[in-house]
PDB file of C-alpha atoms in Angstrom:
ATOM      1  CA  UNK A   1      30.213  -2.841  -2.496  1.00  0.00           C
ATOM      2  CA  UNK A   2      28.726   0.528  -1.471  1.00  0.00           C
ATOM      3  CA  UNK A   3      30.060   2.220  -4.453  1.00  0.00           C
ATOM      4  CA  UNK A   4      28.208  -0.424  -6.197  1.00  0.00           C
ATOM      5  CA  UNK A   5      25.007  -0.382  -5.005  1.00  0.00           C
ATOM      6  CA  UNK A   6      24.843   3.672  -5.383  1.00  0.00           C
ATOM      7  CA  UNK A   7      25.621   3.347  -9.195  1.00  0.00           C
ATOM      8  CA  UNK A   8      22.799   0.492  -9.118  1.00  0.00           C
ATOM      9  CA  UNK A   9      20.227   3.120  -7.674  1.00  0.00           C
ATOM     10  CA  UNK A  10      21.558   5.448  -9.794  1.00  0.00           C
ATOM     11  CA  UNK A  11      20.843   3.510 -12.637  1.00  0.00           C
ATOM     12  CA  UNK A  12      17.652   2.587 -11.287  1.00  0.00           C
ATOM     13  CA  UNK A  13      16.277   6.289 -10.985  1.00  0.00           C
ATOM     14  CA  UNK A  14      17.361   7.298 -13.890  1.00  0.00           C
ATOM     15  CA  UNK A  15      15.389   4.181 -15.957  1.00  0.00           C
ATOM     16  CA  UNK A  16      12.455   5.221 -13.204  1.00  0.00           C
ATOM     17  CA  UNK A  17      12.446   8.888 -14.184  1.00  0.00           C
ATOM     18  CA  UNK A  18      12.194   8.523 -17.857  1.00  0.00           C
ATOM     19  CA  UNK A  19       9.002   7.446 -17.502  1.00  0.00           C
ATOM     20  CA  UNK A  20       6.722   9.906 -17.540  1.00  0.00           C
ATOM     21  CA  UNK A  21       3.643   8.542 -15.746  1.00  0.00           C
ATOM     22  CA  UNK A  22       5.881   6.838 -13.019  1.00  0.00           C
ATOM     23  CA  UNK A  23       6.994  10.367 -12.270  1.00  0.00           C
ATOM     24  CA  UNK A  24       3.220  11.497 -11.794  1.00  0.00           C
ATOM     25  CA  UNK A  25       1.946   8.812  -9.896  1.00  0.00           C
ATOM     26  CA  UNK A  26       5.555   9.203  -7.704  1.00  0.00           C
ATOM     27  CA  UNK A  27       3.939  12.353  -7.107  1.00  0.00           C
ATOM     28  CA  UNK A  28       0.300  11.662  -6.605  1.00  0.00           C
ATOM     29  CA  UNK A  29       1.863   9.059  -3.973  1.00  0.00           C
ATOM     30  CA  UNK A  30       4.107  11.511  -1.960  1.00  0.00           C
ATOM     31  CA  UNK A  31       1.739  14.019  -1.873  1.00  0.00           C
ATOM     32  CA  UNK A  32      -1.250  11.766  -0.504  1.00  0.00           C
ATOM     33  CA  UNK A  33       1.656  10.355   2.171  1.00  0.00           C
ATOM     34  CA  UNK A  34       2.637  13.667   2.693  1.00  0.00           C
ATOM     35  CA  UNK A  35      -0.791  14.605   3.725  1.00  0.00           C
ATOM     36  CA  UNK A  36      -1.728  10.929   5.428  1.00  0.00           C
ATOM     37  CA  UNK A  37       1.209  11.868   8.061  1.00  0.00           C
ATOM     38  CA  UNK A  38       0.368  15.444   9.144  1.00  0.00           C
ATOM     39  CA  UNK A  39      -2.926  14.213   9.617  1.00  0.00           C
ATOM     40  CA  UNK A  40      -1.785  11.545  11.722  1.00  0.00           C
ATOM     41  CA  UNK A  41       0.537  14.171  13.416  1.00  0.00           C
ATOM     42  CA  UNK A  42      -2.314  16.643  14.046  1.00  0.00           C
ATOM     43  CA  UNK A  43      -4.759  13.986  15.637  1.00  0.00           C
ATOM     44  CA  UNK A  44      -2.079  12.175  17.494  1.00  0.00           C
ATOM     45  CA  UNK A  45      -0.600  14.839  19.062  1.00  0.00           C
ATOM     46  CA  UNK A  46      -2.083  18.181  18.028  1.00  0.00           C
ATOM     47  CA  UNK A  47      -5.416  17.893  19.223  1.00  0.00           C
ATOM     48  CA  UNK A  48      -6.828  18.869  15.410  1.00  0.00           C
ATOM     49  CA  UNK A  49      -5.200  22.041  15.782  1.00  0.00           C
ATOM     50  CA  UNK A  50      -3.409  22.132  12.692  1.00  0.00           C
ATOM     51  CA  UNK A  51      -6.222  21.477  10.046  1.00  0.00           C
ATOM     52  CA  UNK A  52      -8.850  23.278  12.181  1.00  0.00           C
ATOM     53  CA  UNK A  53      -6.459  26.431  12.424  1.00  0.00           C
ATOM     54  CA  UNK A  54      -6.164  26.222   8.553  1.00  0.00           C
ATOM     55  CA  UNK A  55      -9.748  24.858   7.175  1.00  0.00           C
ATOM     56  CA  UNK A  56     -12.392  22.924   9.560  1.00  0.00           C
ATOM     57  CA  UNK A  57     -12.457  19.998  11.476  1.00  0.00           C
ATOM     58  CA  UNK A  58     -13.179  16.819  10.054  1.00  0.00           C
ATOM     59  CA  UNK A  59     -15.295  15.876  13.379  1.00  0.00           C
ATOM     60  CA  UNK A  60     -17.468  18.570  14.376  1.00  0.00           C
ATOM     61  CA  UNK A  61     -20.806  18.866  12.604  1.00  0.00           C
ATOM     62  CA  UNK A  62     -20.753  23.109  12.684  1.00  0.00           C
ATOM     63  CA  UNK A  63     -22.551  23.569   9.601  1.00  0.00           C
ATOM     64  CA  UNK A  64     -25.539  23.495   7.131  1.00  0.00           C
ATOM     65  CA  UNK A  65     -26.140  19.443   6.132  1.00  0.00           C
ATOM     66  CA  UNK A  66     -25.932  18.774   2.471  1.00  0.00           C
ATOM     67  CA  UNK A  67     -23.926  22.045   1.444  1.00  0.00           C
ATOM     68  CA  UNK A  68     -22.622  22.011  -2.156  1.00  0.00           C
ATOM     69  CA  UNK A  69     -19.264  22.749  -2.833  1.00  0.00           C
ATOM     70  CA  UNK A  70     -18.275  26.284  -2.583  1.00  0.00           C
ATOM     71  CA  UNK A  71     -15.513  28.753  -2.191  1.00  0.00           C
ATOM     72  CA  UNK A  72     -15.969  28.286   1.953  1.00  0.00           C
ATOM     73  CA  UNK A  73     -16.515  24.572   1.393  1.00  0.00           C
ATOM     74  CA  UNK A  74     -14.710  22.966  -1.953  1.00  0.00           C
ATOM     75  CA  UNK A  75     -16.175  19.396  -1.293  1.00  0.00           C
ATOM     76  CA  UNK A  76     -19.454  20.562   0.040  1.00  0.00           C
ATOM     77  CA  UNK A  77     -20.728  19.328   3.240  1.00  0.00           C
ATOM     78  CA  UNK A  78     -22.114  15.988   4.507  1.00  0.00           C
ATOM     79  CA  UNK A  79     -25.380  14.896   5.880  1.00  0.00           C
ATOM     80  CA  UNK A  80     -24.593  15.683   9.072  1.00  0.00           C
ATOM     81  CA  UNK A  81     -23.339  19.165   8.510  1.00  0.00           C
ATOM     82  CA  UNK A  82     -19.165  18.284   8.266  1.00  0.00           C
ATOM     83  CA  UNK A  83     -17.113  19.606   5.918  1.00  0.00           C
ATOM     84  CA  UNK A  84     -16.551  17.501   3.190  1.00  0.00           C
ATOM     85  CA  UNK A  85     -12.601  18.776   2.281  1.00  0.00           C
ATOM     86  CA  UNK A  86     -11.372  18.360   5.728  1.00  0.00           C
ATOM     87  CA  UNK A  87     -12.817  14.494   5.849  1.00  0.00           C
ATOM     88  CA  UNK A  88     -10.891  13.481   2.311  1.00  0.00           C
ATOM     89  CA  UNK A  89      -7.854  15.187   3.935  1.00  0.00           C
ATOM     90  CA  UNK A  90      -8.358  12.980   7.099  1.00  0.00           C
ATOM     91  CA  UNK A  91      -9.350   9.726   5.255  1.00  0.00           C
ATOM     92  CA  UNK A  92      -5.422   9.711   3.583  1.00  0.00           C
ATOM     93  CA  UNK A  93      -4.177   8.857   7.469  1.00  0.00           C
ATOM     94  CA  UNK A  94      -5.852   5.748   7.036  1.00  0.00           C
ATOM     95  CA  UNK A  95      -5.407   4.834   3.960  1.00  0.00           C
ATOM     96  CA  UNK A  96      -1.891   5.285   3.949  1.00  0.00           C
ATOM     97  CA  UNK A  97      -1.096   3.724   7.174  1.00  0.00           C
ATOM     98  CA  UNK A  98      -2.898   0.498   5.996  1.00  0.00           C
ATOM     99  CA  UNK A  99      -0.958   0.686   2.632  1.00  0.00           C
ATOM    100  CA  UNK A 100       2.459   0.742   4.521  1.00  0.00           C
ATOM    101  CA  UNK A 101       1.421  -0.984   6.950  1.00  0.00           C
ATOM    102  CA  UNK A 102      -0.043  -4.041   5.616  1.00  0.00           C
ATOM    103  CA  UNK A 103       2.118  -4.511   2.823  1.00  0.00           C
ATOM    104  CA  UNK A 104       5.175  -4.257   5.385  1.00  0.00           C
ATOM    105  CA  UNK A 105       3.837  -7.041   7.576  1.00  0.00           C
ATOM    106  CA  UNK A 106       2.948  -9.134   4.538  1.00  0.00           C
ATOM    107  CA  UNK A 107       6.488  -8.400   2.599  1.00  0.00           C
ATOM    108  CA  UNK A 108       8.339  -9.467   6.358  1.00  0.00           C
ATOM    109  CA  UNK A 109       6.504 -12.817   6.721  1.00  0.00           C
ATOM    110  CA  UNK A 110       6.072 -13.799   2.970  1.00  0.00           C
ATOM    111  CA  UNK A 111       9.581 -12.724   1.950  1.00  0.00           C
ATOM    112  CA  UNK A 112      11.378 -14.698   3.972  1.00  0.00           C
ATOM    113  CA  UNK A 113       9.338 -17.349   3.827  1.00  0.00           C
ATOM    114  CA  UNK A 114       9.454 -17.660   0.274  1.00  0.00           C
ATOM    115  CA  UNK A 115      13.391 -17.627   0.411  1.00  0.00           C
ATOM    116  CA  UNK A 116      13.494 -20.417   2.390  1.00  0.00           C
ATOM    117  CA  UNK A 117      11.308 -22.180   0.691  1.00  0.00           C
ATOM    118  CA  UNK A 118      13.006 -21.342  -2.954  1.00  0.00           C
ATOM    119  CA  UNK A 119      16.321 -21.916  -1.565  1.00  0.00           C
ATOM    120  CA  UNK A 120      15.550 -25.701   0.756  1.00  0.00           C
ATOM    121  CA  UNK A 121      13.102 -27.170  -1.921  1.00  0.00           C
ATOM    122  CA  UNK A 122      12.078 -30.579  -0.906  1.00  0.00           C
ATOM    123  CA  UNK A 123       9.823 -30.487   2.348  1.00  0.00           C
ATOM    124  CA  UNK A 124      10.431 -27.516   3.188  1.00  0.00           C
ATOM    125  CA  UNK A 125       9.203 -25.693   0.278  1.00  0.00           C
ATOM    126  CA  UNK A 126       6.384 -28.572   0.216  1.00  0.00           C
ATOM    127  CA  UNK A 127       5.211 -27.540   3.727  1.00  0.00           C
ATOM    128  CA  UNK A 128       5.180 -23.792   2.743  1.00  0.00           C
ATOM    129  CA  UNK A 129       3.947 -23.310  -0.526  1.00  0.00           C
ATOM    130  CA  UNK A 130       0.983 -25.724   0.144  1.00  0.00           C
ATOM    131  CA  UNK A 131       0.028 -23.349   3.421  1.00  0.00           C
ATOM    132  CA  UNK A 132       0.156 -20.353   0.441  1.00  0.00           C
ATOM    133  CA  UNK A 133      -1.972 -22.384  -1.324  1.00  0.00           C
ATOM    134  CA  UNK A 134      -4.469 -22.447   1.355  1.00  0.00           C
ATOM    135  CA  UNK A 135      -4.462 -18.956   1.699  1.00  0.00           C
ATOM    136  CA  UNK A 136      -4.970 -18.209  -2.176  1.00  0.00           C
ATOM    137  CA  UNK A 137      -7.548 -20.963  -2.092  1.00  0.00           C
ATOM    138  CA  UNK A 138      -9.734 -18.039   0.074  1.00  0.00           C
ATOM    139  CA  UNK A 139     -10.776 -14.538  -2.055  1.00  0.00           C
ATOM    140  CA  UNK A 140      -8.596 -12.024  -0.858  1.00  0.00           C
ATOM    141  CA  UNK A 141     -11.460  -9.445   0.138  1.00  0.00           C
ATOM    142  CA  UNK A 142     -13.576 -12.669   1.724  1.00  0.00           C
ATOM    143  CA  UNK A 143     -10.812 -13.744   3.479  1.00  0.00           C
ATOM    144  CA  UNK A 144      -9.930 -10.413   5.075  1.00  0.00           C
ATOM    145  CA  UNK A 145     -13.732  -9.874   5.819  1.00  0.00           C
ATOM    146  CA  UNK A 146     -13.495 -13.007   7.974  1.00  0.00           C
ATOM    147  CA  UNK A 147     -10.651 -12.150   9.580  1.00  0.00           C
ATOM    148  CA  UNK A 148     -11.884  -8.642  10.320  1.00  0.00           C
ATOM    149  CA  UNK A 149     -14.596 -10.347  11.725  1.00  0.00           C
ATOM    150  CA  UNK A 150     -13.231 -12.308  13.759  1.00  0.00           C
ATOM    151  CA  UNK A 151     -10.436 -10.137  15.531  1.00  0.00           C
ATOM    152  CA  UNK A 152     -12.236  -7.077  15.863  1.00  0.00           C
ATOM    153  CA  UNK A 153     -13.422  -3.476  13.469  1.00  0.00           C
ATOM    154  CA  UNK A 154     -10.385  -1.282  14.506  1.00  0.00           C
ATOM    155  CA  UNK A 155      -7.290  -0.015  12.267  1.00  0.00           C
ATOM    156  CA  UNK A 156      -4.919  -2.681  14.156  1.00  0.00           C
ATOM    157  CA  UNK A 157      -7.117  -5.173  13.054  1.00  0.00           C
ATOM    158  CA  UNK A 158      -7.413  -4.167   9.479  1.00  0.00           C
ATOM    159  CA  UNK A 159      -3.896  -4.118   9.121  1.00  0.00           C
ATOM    160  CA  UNK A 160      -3.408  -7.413  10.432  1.00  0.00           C
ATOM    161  CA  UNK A 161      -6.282  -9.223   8.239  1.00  0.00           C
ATOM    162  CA  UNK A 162      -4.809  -7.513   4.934  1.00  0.00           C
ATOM    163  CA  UNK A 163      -1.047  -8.609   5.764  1.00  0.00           C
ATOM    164  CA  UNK A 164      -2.282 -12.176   6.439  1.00  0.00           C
ATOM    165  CA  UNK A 165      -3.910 -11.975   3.164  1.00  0.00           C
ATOM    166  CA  UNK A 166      -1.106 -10.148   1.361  1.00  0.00           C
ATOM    167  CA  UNK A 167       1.582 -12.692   2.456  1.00  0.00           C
ATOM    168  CA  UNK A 168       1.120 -15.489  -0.741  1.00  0.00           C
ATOM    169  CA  UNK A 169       2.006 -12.750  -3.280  1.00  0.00           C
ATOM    170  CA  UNK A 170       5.280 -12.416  -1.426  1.00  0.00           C
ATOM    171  CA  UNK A 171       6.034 -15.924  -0.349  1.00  0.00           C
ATOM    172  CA  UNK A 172       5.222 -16.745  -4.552  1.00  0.00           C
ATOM    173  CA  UNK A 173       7.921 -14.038  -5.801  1.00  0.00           C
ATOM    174  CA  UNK A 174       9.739 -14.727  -3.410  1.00  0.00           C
ATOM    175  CA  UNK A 175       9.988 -18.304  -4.022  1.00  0.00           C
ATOM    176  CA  UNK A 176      10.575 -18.259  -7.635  1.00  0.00           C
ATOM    177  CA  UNK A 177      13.121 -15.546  -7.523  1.00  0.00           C
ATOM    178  CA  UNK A 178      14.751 -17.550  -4.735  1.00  0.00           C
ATOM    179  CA  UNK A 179      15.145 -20.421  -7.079  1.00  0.00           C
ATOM    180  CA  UNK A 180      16.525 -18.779 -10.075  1.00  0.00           C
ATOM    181  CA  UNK A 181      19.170 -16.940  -7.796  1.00  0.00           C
ATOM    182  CA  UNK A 182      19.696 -20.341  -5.930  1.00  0.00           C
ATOM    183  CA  UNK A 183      21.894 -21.546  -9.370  1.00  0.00           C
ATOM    184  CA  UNK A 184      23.915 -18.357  -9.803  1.00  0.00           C
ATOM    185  CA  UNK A 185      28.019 -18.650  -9.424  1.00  0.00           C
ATOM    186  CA  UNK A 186      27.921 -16.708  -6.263  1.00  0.00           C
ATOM    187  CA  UNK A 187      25.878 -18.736  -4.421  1.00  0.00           C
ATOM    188  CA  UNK A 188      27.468 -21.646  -5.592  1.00  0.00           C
ATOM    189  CA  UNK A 189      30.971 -19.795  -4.602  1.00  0.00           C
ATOM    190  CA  UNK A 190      29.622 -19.419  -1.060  1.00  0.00           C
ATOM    191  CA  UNK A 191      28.904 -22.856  -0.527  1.00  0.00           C
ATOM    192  CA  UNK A 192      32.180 -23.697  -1.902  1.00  0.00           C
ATOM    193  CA  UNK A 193      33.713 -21.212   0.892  1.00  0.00           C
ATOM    194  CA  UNK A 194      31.898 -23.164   3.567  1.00  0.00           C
ATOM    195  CA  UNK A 195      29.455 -20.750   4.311  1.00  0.00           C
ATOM    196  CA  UNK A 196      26.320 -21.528   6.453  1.00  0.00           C
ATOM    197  CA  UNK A 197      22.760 -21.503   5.095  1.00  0.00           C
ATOM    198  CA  UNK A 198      21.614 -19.128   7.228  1.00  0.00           C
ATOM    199  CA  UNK A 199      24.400 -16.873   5.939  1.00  0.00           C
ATOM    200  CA  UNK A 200      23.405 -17.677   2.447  1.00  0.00           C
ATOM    201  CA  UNK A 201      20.055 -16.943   2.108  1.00  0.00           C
ATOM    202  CA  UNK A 202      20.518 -13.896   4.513  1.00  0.00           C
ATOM    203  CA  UNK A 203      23.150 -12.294   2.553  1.00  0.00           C
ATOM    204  CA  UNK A 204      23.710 -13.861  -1.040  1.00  0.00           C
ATOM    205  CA  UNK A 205      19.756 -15.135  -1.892  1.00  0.00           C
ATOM    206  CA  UNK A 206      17.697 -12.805  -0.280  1.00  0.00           C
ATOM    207  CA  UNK A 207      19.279  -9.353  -1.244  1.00  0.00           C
ATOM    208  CA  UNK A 208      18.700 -10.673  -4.590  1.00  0.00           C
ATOM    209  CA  UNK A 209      15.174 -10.993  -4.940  1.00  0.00           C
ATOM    210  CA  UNK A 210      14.740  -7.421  -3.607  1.00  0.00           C
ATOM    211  CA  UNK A 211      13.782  -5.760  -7.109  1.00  0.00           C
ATOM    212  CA  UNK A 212      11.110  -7.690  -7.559  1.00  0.00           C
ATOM    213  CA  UNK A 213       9.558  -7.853  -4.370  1.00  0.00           C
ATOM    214  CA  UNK A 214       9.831  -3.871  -4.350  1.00  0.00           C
ATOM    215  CA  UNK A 215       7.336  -3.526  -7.863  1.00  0.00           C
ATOM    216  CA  UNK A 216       4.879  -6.539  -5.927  1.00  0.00           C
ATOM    217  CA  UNK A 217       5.353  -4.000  -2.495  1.00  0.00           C
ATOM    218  CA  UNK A 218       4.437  -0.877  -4.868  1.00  0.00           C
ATOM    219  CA  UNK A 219       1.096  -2.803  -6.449  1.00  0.00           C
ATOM    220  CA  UNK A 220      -0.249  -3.985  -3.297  1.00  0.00           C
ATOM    221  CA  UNK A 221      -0.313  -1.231  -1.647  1.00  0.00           C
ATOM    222  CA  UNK A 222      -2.699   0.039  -4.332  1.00  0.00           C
ATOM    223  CA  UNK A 223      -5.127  -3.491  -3.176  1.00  0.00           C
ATOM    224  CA  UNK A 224      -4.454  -2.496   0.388  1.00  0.00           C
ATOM    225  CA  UNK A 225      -6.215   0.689  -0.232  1.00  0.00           C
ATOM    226  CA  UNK A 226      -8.880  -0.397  -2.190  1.00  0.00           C
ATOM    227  CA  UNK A 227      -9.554  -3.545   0.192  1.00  0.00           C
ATOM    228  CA  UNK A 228      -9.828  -1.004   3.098  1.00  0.00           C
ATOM    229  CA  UNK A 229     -12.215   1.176   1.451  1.00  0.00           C
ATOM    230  CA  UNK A 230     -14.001  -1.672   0.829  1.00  0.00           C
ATOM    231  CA  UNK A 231     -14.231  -2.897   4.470  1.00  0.00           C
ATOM    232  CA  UNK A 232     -14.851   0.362   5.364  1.00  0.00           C
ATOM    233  CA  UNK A 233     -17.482   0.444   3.075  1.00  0.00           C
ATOM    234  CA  UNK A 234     -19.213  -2.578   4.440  1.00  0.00           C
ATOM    235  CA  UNK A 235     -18.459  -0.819   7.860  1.00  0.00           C
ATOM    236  CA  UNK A 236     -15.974  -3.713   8.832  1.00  0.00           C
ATOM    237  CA  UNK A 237     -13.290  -1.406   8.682  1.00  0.00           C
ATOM    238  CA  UNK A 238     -12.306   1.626  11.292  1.00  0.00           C
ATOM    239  CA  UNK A 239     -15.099   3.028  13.067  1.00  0.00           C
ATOM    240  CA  UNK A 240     -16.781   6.736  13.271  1.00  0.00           C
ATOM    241  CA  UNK A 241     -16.038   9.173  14.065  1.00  0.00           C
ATOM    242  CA  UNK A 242     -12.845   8.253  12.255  1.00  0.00           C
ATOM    243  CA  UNK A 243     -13.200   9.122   8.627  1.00  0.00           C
ATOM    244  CA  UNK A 244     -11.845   7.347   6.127  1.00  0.00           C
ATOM    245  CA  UNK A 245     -12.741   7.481   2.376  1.00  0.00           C
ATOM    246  CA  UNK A 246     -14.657   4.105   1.607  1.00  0.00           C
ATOM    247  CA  UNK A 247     -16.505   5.107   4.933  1.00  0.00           C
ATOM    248  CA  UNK A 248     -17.712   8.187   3.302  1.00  0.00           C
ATOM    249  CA  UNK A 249     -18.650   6.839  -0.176  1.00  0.00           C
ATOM    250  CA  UNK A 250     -20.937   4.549   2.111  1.00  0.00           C
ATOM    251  CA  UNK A 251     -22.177   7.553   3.898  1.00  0.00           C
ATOM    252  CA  UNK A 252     -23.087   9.437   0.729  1.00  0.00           C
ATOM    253  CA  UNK A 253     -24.321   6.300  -1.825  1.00  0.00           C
ATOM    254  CA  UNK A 254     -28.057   7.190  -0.664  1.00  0.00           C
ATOM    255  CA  UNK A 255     -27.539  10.565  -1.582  1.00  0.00           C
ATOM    256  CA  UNK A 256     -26.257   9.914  -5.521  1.00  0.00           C
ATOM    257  CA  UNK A 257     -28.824  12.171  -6.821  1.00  0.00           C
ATOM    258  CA  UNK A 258     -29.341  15.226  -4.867  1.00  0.00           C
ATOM    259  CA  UNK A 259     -25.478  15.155  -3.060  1.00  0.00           C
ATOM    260  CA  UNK A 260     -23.088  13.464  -5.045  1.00  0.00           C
ATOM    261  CA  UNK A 261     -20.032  15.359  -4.320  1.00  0.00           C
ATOM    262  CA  UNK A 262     -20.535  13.489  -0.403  1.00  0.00           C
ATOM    263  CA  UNK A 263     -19.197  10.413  -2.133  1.00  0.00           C
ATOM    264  CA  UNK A 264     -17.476  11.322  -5.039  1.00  0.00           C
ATOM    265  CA  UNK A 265     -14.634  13.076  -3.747  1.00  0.00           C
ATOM    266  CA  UNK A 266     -13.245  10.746  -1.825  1.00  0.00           C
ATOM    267  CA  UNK A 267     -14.371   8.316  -4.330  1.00  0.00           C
ATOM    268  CA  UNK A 268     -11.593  10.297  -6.641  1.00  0.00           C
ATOM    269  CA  UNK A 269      -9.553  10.150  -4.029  1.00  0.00           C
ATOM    270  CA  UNK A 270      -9.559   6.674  -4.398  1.00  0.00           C
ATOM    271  CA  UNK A 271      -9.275   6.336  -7.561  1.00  0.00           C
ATOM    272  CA  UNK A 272      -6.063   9.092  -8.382  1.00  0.00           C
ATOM    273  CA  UNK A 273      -3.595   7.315  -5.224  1.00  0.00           C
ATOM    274  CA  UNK A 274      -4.315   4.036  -6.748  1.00  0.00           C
ATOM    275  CA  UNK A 275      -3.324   4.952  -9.774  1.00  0.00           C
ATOM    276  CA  UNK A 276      -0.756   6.494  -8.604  1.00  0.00           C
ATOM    277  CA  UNK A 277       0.788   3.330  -6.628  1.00  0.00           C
ATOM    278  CA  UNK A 278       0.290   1.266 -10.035  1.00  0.00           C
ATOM    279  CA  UNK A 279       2.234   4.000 -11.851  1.00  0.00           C
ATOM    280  CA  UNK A 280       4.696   3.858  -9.555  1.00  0.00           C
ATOM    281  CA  UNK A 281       5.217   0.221  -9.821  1.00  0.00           C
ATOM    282  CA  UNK A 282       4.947  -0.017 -13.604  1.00  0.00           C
ATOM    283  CA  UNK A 283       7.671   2.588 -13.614  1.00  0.00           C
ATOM    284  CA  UNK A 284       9.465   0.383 -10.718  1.00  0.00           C
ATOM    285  CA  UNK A 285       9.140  -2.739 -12.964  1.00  0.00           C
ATOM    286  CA  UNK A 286      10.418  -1.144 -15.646  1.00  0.00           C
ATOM    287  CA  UNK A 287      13.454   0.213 -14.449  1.00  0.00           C
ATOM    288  CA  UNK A 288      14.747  -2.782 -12.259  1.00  0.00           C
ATOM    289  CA  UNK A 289      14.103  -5.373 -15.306  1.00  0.00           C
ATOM    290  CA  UNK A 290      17.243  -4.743 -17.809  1.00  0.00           C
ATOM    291  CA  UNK A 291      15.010  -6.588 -20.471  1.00  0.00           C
ATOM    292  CA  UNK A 292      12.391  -3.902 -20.207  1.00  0.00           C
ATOM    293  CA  UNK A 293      14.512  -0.482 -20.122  1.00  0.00           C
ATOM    294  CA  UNK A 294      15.097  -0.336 -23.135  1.00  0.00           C
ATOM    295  CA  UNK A 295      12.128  -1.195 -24.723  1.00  0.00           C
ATOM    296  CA  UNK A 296       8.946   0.334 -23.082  1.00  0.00           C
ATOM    297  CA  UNK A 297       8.410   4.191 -22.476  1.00  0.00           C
ATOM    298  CA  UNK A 298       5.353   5.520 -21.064  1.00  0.00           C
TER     299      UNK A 298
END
């Protein structure tokens, strides 16, 4: 069974890497991680050290306001006199532990959910899909702005509205994947062998809707970071001194003309690790789907 599943990632890498796009955005998305966990290192438990001992620190308002960028600034400087650079670098903390995050607590609630419900049909999957239905009834940035509001503006919080709102795009896949594998010989075989549901869905159904809830994981983490930005935006999201990068496009949208850079670098920010997490799951999509291997190439 191990030797199995190795050739199966094998297989899958190999259909992953020959797309050349996937391989970028791969990289766009391990770099911004990369840099999203030292910054979480260096505030947690380095006191700033790190990134003041190698640039500035995102907090401390040291210099001229409204600096453009320049050789000792790249990004320019805000209005109140903080580097610009630093901030982007900071803002990746949060918007990768939100992406991860999120879509975790969405996948482990929807996922299983959506098994069940797949696999039991009848009331079961009645009951569930119609509380999904409720959900998607609610627009997923309104929804998580209510939420927000109603538990509290702080990362936790965040992170708990957008996996709430996150968890009908699993419990969906989920489902239908659920029923297609629900017919195959193997399940059938196991309930010939006496097996009990539990063990079924556990070990025969739900391993088998991995793939695609891996390529849904991939894509909502891109909406994770955009819906953050977007509370943060609104100033629903974390709170200052904390910077994160939809924070900071608010901060410099009354500035457009004479300081742009304020809000358009993390604005590209933005824009580069979400299209790096679609990338990723086109490329994701592609290579777990037999049907598709062969016939797209980026």
């Amino acid at each position: 069974m191990s030797t199995e599943r190795s050739t199966g990632v094998a297989r899958t890498w190999r259909g992953f890497r020959s797309h050349k796009l996937a391989v970028a955005g791969l990289v766009v998305v391990s770099v911004v991680t990369v840099v999203g966990i030292l910054a979480y290192v260096d505030d947690a438990y380095l006191g700033n050290e790190l990134i003041t001992t190698l640039h500035y620190s995102p907090f401390e308002p040291k210099f001229m306001p409204l600096q453009g960028p320049s050789l000792a600034h790249p990004f320019g400087t805000d209005t109140l006199g903080r580097d610009v650079f630093s901030r982007t670098l900071y803002g990746a903390k949060v918007s990768v532990q939100v992406a991860l995050t999120a879509v975790i607590v969405a996948a482990v609630i929807g996922s299983p959910l959506g098994v069940v419900a797949g696999y039991a049909g009848g009331y079961v999957e009645t009951v569930v899909m119609r509380l999904v239905d409720v959900l998607l009834g609610f627009p997923a940035l309104v929804l998580a702005i209510g939420l927000v509001a109603a538990l509290g503006f702080n990362l936790t919080n965040v992170i708990i509205a957008l996996g709430i709102v996150y968890v009908p795009q699993f419990a969906r896949i989920a489902r239908s994947t659920a029923l297609s594998v629900s017919n195959e010989e193997y399940v059938d075989a196991a309930r010939g062998m006496g097996y009990s549901t539990p063990h079924i869905v556990l070990r025969e159904v739900l391993p088998n809707c991995v793939s695609p809830l891996l390529v849904q994981a991939s894509l909502l983490m891109a909406f994770a970071i955009i819906a953050e930005a977007s509370l943060s935006f609104l100033g629903l999201g974390v709170q200052p001194p904390t910077p994160t990068w939809g924070q900071m496009v608010s901060t410099g949208s009354g500035y457009l003309t004479t300081a742009p850079w304020i809000s358009m670098f993390p604005g590209a920010a933005i824009f580069v690790t979400v299209l790096g997490f679609n990338l990723v799951g086109d490329g994701l999509r592609d290579a777990l789907d037999p049907r598709e291997s062969g016939e797209r190439r980026f």
